[in-house]
XYZ file of C-alpha atoms in Angstrom:
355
model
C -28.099 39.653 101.957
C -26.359 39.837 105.317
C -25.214 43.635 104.550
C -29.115 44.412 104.494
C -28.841 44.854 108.115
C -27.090 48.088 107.697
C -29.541 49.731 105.311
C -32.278 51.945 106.989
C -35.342 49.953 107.631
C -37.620 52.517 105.831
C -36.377 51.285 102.463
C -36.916 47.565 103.229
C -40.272 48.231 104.599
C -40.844 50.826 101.481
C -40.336 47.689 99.605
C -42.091 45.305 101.096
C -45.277 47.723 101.444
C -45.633 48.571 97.886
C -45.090 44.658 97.334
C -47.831 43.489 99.732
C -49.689 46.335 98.883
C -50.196 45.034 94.840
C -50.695 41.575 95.970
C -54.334 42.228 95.103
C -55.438 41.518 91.723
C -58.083 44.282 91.658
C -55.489 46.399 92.657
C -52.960 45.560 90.222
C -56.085 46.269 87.360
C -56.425 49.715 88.788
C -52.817 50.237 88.555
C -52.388 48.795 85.503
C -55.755 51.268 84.416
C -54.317 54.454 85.262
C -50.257 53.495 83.654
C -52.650 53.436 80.202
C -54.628 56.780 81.117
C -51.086 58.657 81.693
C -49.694 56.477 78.512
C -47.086 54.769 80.681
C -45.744 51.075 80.637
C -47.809 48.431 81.861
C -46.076 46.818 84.416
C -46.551 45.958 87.886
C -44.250 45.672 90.884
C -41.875 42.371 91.119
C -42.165 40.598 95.038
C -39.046 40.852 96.789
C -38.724 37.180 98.299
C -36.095 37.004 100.721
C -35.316 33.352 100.207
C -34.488 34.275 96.724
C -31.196 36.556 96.488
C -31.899 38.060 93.001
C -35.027 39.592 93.878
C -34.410 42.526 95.731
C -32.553 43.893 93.125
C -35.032 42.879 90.586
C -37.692 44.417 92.678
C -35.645 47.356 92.695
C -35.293 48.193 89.088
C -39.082 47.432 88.462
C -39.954 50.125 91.218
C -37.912 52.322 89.439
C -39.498 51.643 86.054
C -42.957 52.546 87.545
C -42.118 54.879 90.552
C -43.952 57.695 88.440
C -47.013 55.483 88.017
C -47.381 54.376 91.746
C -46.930 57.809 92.574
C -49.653 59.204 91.368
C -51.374 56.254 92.279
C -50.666 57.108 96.096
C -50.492 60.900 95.509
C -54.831 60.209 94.410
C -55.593 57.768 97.179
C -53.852 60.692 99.651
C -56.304 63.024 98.418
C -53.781 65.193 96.632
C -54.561 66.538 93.307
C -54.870 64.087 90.216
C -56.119 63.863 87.254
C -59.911 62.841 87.003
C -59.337 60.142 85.535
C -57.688 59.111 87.615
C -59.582 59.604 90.659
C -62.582 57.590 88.573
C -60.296 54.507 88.179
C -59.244 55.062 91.600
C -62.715 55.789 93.331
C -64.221 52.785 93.549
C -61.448 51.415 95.321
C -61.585 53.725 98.144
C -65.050 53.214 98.774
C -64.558 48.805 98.595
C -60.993 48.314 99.556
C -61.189 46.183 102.797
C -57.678 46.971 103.891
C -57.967 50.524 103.305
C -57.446 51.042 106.719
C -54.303 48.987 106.907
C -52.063 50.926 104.015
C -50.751 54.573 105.244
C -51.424 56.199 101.946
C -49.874 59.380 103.074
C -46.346 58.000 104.285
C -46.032 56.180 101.119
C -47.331 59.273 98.968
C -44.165 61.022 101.580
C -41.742 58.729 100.273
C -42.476 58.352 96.446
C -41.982 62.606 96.666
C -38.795 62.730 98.576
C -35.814 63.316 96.262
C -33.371 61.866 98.766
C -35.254 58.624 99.316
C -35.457 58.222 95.377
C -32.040 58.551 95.426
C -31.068 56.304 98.062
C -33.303 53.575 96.019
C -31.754 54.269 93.244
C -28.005 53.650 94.593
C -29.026 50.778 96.212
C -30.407 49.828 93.050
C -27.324 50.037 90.862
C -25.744 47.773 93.823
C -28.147 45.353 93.939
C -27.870 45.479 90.373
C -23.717 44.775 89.787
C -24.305 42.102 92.412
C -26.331 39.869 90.814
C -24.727 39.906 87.698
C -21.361 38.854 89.898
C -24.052 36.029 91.634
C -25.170 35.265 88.444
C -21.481 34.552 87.134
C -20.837 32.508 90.277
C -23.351 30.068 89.769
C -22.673 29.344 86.294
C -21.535 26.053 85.317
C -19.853 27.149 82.260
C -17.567 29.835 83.883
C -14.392 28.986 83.129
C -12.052 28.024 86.223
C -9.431 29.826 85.406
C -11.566 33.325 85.512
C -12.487 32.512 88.577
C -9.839 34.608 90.290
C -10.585 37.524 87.876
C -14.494 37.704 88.658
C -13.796 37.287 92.543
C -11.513 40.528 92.589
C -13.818 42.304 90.156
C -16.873 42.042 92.367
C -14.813 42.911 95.502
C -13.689 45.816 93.587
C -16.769 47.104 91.861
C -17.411 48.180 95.444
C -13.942 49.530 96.602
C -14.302 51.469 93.271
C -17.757 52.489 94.994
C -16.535 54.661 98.061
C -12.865 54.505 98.309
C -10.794 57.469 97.214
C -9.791 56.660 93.717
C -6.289 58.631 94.369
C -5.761 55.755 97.135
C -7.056 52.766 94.951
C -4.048 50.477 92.981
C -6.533 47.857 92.212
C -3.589 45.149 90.452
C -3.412 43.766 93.856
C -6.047 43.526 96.223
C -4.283 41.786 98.791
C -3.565 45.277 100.918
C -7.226 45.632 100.997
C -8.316 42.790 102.532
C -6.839 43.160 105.463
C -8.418 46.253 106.462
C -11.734 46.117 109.015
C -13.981 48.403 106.900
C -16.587 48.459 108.962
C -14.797 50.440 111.448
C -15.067 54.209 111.512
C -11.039 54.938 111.251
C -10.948 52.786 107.927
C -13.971 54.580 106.525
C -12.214 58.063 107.493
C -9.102 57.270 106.197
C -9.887 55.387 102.651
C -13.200 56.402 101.836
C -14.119 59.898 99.691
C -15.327 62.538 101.826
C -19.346 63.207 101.374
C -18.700 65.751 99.360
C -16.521 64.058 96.785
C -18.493 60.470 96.871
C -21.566 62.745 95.972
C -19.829 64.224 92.979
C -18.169 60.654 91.790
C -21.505 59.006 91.729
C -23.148 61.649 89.687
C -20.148 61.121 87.331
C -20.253 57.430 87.077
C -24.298 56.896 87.462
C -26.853 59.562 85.318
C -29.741 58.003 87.392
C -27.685 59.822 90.666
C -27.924 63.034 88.826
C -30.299 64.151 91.100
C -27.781 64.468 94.251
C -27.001 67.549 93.363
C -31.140 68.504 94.208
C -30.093 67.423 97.957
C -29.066 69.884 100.417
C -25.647 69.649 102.015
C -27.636 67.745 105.018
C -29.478 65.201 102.755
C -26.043 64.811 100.854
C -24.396 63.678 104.276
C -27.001 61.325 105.932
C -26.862 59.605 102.260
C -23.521 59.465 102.757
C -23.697 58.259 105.764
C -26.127 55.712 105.108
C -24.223 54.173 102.079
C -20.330 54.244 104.036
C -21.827 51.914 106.998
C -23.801 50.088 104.111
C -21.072 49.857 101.995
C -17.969 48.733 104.644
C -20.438 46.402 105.914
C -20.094 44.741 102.616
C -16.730 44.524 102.162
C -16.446 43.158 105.099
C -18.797 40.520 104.753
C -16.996 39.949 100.879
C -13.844 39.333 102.800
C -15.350 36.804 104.430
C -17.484 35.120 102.170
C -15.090 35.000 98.752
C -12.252 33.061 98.795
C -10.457 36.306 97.971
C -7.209 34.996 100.349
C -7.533 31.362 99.187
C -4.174 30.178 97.483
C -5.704 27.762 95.104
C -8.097 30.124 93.780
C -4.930 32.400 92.983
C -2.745 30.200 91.096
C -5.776 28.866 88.939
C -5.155 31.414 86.138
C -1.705 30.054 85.356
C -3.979 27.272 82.788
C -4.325 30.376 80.506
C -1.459 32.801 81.056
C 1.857 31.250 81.192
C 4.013 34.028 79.864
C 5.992 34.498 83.105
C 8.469 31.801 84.242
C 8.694 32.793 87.806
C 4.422 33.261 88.362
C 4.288 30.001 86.023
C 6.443 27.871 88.043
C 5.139 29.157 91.776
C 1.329 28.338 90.552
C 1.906 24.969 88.862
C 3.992 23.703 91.813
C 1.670 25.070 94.531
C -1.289 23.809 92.994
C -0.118 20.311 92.543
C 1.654 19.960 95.984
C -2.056 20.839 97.543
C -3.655 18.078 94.944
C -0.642 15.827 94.313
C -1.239 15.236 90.546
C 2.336 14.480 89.735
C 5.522 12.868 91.413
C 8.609 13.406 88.913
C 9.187 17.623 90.028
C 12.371 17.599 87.911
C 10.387 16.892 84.819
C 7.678 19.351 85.585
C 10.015 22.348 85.771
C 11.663 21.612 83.063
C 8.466 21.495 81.259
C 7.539 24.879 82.651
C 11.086 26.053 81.707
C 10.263 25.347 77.915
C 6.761 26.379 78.122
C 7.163 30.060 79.864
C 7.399 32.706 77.762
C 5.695 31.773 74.697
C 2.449 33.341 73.918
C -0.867 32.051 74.410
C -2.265 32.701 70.893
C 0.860 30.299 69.324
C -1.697 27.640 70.339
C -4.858 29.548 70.051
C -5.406 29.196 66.589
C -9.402 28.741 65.680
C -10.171 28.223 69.166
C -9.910 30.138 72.234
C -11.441 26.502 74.125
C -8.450 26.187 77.033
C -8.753 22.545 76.607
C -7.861 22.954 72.760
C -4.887 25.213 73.888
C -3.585 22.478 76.182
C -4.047 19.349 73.556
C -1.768 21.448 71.080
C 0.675 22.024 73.404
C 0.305 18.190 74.469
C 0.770 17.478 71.019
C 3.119 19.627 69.771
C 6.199 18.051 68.032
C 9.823 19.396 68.801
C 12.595 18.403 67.125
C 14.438 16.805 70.366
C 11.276 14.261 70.372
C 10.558 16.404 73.570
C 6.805 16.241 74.811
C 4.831 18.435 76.933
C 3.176 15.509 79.500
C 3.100 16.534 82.783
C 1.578 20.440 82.584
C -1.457 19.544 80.253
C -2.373 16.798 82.439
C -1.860 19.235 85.949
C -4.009 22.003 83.830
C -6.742 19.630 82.689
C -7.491 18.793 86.493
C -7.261 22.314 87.070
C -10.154 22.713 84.643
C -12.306 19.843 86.067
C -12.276 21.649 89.750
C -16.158 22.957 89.636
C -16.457 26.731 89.878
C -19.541 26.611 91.912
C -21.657 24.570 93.991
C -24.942 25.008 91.839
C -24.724 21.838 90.248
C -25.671 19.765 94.012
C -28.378 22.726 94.722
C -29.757 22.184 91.791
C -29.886 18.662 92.073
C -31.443 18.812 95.374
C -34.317 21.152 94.291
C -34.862 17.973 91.739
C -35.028 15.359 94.591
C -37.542 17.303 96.290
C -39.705 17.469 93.011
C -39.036 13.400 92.822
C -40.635 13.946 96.435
């Protein structure tokens, strides 16, 4: 949301005029009329709210789905050439719309033809898009803790992935990248693909983007340009935001992979010096002495439920009488840490029904 700032206010305002504009239930009918008369979906524009952080890219995909629709829509209130029919559904409308007077038919009929604004919607589209499915992960209750790490790093580097120079990208460790101020022009010059190349990855990675290579070498750089402040912006602001540095979040996938002594031992013991679960640290490494190495799926047998894993190995008989007490009882608290704060919001948006 904050990242929005960077974007060029003609695509907000594109937005939020085709938005307002539909608002009206007569003209929603008429819109809704002519998608049947060119045999195209039904469907009608979704309100970008800004309170609510999945809707721009919601709004987004829909005004993709119907772009051809609303323009010919515009393209017939302009006075360009339609079909008749058309310009019968559409004629009445003209002659009784109230606001007529307040919607620039023309610069909206402008912008629904320009390649390079379709294109720009359409990036910031797929964005929008890859966001919200990271958001919607976030706020799920049933995301398992120890994935937390995993999703974190994949969001932050769906978008390195975006504009940075692939031959410059080692994504097993995103610590390097972290520390860099991407919003500054030096970073951007130095790790990001040149206009030229970012053009041709996205028409490689994203069909809908096919059409960059319509755009004149001008139109190719001011998208470019538009997208690398966008972009750094938002990296930036991911830095900040995800607890991408946090050193609790990074030990939390040692409840699921515990194949390597040295990670195994540095995780457990951080993570319970910071909550102080257990006192006896003798016993505990020589727990994760015995433990490291073996494979995960010696306990994952009919169920892949981490909580499973851990009672097997808590229950697991050796022939020394040894038992595994300390690590299943350090991992099950791992697992009880919540992964999001959704379950309080959530609980407040009940209160105020209550109210």
């Amino acid at each position: 949301r904050h990242s929005l700032c960077n974007l060029p206010a003609e695509i907000l305002k594109f937005v939020g005029d085709v938005n307002n504009y539909y608002n009206s239930p007569q003209r929603k009918e008429r819109l809704k009329e002519l998608q049947k008369n060119e045999k195209m979906s039904v469907l009608l524009p979704k309100q970008h709210v800004k309170t609510r952080w999945l809707s721009l890219g919601e709004s987004l995909t829909r005004l993709l789905e119907i772009w051809p629709s609303i323009q010919i829509y515009m393209d017939t209130l302009d006075g360009k050439k339609g079909a008749r029919q058309n310009k019968k559904v559409l004629e009445d409308l003209l002659e009784n719309d109230i606001e007529i007077t307040k919607i620039n038919y023309n610069e909206i009929s402008k912008l629904l033809n320009n390649e390079e604004f379709k294109v720009r919607v359409s990036f910031l589209e797929i964005i929008m898009k890859q966001m919200n499915i990271y958001s919607q992960i976030f706020q799920k209750q049933d995301l398992p803790i120890s994935q937390l790490k995993t999703k974190i790093q994949d969001a932050f580097c769906f978008v390195l992935s975006l504009v940075v120079n692939g031959r410059k990208l080692k994504l097993q460790d995103v610590t390097p990248y972290t520390k860099i101020n991407w919003k500054s022009l030096e970073a951007q010059e130095e790790w990001f693909y040149s206009n030229a190349e970012l053009s041709s990855s996205l028409m490689r990675a994203y069909p809908s983007l096919i059409n960059l290579k319509k755009l004149t070498e001008a139109e190719i750089d001011s998208f470019c340009l538009c997208f690398k402040g966008y972009l750094g912006n938002l990296l930036d602001l991911m830095i900040d935001y995800l607890p991408l540095k946090d050193t609790i979040i990074n030990t939390l996938d040692f409840t699921e992979d515990f194949s390597e002594f040295f990670d195994l031992e540095q995780k457990v013991l951080t993570f319970n010096e910071y909550f102080k679960i257990v006192d006896d640290i003798p016993s505990l490494r020589n727990e994760i002495t015995r433990l490291a190495g073996r494979k995960r799926n010696i306990y994952a047998a009919n169920s892949k439920n981490i909580l499973h894993i851990w009672d097997r190995i808590a229950n697991e008989e050796h022939p020394d009488n040894f038992k595994f007490t300390l690590l299943p009882k350090i991992a099950k608290a791992a697992q009880a840490l919540p992964t999001s704060s959704s379950d309080v919001e959530q609980s407040f948006s009940g209160i105020k029904l209550v109210k």
